[in-house]
PDB file of C-alpha atoms in Angstrom:
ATOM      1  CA  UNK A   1     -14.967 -34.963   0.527  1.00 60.00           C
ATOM      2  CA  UNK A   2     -16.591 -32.174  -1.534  1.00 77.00           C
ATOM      3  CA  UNK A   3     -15.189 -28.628  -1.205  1.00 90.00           C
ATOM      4  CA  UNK A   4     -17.089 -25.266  -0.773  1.00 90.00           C
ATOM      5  CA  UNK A   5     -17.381 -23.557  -4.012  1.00 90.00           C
ATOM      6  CA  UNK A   6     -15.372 -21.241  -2.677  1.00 93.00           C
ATOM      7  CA  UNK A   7     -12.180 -23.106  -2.242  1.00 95.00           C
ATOM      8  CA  UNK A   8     -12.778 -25.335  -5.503  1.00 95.00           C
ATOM      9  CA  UNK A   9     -12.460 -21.509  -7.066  1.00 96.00           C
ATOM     10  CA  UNK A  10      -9.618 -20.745  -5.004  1.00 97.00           C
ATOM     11  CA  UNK A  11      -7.436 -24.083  -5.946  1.00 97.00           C
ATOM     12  CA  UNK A  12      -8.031 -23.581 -10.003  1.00 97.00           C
ATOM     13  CA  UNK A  13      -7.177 -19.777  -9.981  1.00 98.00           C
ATOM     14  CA  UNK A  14      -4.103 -20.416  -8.249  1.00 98.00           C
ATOM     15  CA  UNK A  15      -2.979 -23.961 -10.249  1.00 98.00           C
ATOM     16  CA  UNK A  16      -1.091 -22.871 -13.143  1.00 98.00           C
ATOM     17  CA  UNK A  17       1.812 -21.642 -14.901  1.00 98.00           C
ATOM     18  CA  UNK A  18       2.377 -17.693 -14.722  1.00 98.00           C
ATOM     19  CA  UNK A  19       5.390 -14.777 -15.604  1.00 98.00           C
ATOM     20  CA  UNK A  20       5.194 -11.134 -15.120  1.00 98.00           C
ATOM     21  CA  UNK A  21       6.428 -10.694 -18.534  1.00 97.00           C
ATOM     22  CA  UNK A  22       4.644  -7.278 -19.221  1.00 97.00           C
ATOM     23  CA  UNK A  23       5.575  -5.688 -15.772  1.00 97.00           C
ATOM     24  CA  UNK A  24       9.042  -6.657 -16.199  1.00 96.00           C
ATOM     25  CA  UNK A  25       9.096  -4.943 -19.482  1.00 96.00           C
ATOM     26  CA  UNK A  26       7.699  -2.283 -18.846  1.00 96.00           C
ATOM     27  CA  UNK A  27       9.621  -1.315 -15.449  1.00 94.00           C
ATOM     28  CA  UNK A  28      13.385  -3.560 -15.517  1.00 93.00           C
ATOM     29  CA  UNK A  29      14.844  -1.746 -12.953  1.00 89.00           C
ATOM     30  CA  UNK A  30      11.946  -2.841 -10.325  1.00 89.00           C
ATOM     31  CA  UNK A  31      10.676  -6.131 -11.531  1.00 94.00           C
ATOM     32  CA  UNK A  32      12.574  -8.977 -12.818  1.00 93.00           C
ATOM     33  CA  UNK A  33      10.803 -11.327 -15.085  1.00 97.00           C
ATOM     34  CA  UNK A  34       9.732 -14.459 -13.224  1.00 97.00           C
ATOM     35  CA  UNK A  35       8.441 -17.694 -13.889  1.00 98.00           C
ATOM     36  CA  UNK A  36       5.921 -18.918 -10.972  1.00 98.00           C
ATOM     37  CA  UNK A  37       4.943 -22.879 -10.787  1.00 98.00           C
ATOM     38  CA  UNK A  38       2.080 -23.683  -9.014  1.00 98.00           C
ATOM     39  CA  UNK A  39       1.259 -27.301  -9.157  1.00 98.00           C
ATOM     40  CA  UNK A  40      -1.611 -29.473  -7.369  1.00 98.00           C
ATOM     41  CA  UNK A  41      -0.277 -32.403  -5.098  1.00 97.00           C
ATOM     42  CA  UNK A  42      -1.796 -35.329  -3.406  1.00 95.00           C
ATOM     43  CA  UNK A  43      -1.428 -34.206   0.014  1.00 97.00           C
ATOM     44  CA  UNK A  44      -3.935 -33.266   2.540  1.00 96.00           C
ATOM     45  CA  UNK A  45      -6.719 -34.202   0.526  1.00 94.00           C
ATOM     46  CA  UNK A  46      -9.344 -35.005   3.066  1.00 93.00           C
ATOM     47  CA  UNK A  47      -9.815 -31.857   4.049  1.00 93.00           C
ATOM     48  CA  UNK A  48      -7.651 -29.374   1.816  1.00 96.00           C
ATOM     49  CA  UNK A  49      -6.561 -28.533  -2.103  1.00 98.00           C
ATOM     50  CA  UNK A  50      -2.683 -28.324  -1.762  1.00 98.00           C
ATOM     51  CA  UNK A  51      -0.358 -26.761  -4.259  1.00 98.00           C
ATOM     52  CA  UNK A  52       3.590 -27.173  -4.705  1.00 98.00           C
ATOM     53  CA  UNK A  53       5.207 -23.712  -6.012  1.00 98.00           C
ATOM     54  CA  UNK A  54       8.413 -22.419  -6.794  1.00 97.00           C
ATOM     55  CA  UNK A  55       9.678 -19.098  -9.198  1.00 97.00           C
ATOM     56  CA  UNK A  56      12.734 -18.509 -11.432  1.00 97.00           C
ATOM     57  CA  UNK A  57      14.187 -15.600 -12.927  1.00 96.00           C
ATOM     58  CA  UNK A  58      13.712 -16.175 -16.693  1.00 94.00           C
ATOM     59  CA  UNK A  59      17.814 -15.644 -17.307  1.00 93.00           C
ATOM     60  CA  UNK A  60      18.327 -18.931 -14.866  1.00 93.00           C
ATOM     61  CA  UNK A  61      15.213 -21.587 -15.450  1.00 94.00           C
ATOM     62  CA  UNK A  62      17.411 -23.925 -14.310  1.00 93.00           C
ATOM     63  CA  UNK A  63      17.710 -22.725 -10.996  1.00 95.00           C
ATOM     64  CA  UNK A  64      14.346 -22.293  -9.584  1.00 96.00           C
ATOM     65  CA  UNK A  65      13.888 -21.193  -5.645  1.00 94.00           C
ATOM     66  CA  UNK A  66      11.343 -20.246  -2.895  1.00 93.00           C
ATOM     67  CA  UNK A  67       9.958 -23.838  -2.880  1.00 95.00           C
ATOM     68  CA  UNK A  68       6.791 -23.875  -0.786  1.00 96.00           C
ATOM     69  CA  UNK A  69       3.583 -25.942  -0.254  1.00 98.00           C
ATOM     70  CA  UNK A  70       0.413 -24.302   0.236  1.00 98.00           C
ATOM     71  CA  UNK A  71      -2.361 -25.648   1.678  1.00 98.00           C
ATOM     72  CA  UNK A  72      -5.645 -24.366   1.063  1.00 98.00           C
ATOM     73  CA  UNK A  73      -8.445 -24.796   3.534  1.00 96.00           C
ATOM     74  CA  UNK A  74     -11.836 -23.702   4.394  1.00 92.00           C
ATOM     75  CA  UNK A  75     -12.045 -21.929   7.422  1.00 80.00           C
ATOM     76  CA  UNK A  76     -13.093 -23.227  10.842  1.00 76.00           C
ATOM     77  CA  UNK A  77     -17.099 -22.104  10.596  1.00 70.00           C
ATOM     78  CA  UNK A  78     -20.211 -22.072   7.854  1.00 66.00           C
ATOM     79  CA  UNK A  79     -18.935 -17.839   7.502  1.00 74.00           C
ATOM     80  CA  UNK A  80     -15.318 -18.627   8.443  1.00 80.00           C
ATOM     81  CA  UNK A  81     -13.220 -17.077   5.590  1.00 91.00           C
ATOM     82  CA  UNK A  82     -10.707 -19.366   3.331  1.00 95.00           C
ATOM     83  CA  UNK A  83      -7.498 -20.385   5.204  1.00 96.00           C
ATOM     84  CA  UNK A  84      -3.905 -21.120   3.048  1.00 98.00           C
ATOM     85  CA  UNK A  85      -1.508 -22.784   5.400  1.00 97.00           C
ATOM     86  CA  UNK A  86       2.122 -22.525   4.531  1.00 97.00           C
ATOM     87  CA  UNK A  87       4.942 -25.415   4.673  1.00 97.00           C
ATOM     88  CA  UNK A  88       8.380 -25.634   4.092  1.00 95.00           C
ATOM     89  CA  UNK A  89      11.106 -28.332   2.449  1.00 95.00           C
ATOM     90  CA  UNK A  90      12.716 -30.249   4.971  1.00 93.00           C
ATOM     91  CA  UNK A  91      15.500 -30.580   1.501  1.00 92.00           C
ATOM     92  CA  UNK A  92      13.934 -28.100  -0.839  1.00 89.00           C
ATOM     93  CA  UNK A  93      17.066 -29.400  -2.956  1.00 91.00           C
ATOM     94  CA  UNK A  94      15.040 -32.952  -3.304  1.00 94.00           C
ATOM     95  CA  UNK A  95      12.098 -31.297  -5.276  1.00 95.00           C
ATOM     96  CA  UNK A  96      13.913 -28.295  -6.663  1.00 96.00           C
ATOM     97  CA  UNK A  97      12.444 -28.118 -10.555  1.00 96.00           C
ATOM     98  CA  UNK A  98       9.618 -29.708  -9.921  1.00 96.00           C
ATOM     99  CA  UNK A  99       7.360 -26.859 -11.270  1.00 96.00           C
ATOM    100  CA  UNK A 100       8.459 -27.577 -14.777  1.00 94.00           C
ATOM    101  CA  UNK A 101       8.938 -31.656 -14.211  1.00 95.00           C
ATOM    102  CA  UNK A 102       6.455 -32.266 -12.089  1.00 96.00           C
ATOM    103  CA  UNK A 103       6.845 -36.594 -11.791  1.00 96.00           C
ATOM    104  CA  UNK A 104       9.045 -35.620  -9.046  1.00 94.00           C
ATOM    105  CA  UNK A 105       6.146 -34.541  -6.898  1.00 96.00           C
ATOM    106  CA  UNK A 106       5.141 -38.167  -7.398  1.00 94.00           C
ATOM    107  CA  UNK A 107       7.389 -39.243  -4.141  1.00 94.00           C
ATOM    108  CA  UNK A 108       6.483 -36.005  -2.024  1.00 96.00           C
ATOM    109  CA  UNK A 109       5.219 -37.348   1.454  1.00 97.00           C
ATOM    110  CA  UNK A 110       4.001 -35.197   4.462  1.00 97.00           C
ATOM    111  CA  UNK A 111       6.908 -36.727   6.635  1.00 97.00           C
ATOM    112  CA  UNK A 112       9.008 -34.411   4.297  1.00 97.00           C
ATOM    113  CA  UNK A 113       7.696 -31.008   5.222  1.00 97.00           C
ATOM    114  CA  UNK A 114       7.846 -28.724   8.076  1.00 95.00           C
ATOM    115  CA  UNK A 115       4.490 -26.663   9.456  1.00 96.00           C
ATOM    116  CA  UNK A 116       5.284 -22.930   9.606  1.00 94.00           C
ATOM    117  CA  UNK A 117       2.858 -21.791  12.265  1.00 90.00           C
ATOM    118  CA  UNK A 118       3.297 -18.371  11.751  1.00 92.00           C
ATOM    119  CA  UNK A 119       2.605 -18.273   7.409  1.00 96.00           C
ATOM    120  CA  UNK A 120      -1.066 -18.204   7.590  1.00 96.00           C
ATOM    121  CA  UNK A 121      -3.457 -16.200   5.298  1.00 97.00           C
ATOM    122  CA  UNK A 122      -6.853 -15.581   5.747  1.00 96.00           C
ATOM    123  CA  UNK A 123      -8.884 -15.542   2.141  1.00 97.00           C
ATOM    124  CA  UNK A 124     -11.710 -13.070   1.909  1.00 95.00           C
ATOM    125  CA  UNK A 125     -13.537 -13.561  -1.946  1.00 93.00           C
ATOM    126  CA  UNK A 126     -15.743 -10.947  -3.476  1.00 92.00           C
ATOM    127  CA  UNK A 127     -17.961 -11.942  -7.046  1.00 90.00           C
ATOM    128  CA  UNK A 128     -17.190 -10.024  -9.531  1.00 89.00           C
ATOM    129  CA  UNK A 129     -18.814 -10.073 -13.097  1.00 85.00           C
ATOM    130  CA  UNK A 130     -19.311 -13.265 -15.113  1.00 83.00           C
ATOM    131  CA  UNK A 131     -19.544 -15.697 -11.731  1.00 82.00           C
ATOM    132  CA  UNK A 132     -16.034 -15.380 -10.371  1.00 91.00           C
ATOM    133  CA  UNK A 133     -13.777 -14.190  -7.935  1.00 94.00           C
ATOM    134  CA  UNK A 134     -11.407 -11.983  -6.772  1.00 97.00           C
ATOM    135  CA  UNK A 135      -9.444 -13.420  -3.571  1.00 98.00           C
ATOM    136  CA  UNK A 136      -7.264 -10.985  -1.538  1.00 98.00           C
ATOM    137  CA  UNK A 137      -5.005 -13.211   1.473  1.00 98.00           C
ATOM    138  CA  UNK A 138      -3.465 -11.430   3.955  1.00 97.00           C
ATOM    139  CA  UNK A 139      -1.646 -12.492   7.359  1.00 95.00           C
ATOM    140  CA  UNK A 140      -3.741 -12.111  10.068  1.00 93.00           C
ATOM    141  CA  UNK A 141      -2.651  -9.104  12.362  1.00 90.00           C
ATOM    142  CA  UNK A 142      -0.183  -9.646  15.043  1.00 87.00           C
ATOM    143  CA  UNK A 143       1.170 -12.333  12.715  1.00 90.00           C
ATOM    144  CA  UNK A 144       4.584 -13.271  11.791  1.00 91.00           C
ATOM    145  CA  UNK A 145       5.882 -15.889   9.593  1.00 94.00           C
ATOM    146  CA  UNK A 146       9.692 -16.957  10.087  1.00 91.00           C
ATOM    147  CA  UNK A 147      11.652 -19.894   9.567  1.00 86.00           C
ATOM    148  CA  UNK A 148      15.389 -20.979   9.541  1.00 81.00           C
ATOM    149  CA  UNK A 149      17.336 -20.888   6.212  1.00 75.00           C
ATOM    150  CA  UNK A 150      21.196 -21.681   5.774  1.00 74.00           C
ATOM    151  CA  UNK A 151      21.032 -21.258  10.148  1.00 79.00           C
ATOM    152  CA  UNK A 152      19.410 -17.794   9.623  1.00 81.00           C
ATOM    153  CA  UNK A 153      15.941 -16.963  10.688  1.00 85.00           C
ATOM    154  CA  UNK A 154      14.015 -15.291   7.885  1.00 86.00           C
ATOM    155  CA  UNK A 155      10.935 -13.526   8.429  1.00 93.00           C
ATOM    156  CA  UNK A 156       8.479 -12.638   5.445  1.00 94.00           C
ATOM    157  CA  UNK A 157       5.382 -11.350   4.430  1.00 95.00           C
ATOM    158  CA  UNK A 158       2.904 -13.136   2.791  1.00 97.00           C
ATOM    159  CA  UNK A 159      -0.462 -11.898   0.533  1.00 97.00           C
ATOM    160  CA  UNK A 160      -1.501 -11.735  -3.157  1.00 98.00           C
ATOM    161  CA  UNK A 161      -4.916 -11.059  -4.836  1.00 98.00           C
ATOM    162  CA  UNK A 162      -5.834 -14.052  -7.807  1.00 98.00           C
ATOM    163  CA  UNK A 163      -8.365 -13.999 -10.240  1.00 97.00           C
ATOM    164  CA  UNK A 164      -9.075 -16.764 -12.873  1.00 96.00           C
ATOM    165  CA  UNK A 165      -6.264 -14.860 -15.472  1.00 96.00           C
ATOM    166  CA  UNK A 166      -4.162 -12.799 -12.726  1.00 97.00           C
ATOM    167  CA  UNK A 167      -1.802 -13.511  -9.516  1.00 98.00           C
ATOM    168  CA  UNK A 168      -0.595 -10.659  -7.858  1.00 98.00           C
ATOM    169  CA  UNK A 169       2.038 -11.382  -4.988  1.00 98.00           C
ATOM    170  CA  UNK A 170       2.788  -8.981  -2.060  1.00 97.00           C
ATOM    171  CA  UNK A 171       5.120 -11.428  -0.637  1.00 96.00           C
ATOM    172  CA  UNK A 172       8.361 -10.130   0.525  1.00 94.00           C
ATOM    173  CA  UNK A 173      11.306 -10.361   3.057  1.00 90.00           C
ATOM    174  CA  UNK A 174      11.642  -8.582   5.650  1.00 92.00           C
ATOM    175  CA  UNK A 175      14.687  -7.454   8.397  1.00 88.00           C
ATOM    176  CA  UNK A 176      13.396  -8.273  11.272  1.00 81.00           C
ATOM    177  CA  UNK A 177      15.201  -5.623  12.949  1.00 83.00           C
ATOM    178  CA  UNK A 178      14.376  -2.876  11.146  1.00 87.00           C
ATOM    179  CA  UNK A 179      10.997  -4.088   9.606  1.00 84.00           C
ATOM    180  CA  UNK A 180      11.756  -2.734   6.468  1.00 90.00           C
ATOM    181  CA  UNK A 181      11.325  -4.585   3.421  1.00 91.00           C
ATOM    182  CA  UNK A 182      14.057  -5.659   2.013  1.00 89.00           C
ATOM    183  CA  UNK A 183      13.451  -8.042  -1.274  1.00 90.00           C
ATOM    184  CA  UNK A 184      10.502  -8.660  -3.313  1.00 89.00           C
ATOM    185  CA  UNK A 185       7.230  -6.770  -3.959  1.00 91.00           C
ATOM    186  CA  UNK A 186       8.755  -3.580  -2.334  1.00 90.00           C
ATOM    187  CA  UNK A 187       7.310  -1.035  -4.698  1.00 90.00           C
ATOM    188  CA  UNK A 188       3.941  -2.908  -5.371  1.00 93.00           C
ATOM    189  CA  UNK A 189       2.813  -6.513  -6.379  1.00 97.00           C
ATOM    190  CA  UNK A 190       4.678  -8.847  -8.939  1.00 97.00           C
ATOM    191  CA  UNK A 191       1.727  -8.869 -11.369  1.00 98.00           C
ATOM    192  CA  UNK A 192       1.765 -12.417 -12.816  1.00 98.00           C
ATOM    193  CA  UNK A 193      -0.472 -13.677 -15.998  1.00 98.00           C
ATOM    194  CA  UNK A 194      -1.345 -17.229 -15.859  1.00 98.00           C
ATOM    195  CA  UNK A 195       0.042 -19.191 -19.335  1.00 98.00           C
ATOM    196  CA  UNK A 196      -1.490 -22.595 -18.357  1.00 97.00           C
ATOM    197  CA  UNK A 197      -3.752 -23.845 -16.091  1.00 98.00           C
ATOM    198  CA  UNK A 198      -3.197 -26.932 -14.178  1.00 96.00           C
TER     199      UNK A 198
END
């Protein structure tokens, strides 16, 4: 099947390799230095681009976390905007370092992920100079994405803006009691530079 423009854009800005090395010098006691994987995988492919990712803090490679799939869709009319689709690990342990070794994404299968109704983002695009983009996903209002970790429900929220050299991520946790944020891009995006593209 051949993809909109659009979401051909959207899968290569987002494939790659990326750290917030300059943020995370410049302002320690806010932003730790992360490494983020985002790797394509063969799964959805009649109708979607779909990405693998996981992050590590850059003391502890070894022991990468937040494994997700992302699935990357265009939306459901000729103006609808860009859809990403979240999933979950049904054993993120089975496919934990698979950002820097990807082969083991070789055995992933659809049987072992969960749907997370909720983790949804809607993808508006604006051109900017030179024939590219600028994405910005957000959840749509009224949305909440939550799912059980270690027999806890987490909620989160989910956004980011990507060019072809930048990923910035709003995503963070939240208590749902309180609705206060309560890990992750609390004073302000991680602002990741892509170091390779996949």
């Amino acid at each position: 099947m051949s993809f909109a423009p659009s979401l051909m854009a959207l899968g290569e800005y987002l494939a790659g390799k990326f750290d917030n090395r300059e943020q995370a010098l410049a302002d320690p006691a806010w932003f730790v230095h992360l490494h983020l994987w985002q790797r394509p995988v063969d799964l959805f492919t009649e109708d979607s681009i779909t990405l693998f990712a996981e992050q590590a803090n850059i003391v502890n490679l070894e022991h990468p976390y937040r494994q997700r799939i992302m699935r990357l869709m265009s939306g459901s009319g000729a103006d609808a905007p860009l859809q990403i689709q979240y999933y979950m690990f049904k054993d993120p342990g089975v496919f934990r370092g698979a950002g820097s070794n990807p082969a083991v994404l070789k055995t992933l299968t659809v049987d072992q992920l969960d749907l997370l109704p909720g983790c949804i983002l809607t993808v508006n695009q604006q051109t900017i100079p030179d024939h590219s983009y600028k994405f910005t996903a957000i959840q749509p209002p009224n949305s909440r994405c939550c799912f059980s970790y270690l027999n806890q429900i987490v909620q989160v929220a989910l956004g980011f803006e990507a060019t072809a050299r930048e990923f910035n991520s709003y995503d963070k946790g939240i208590d749902s009691e309180t609705g206060k944020a309560t890990w992750g891009a609390i004073l302000g995006p991680y602002r990741y530079t892509k170091r390779e593209q996949y």
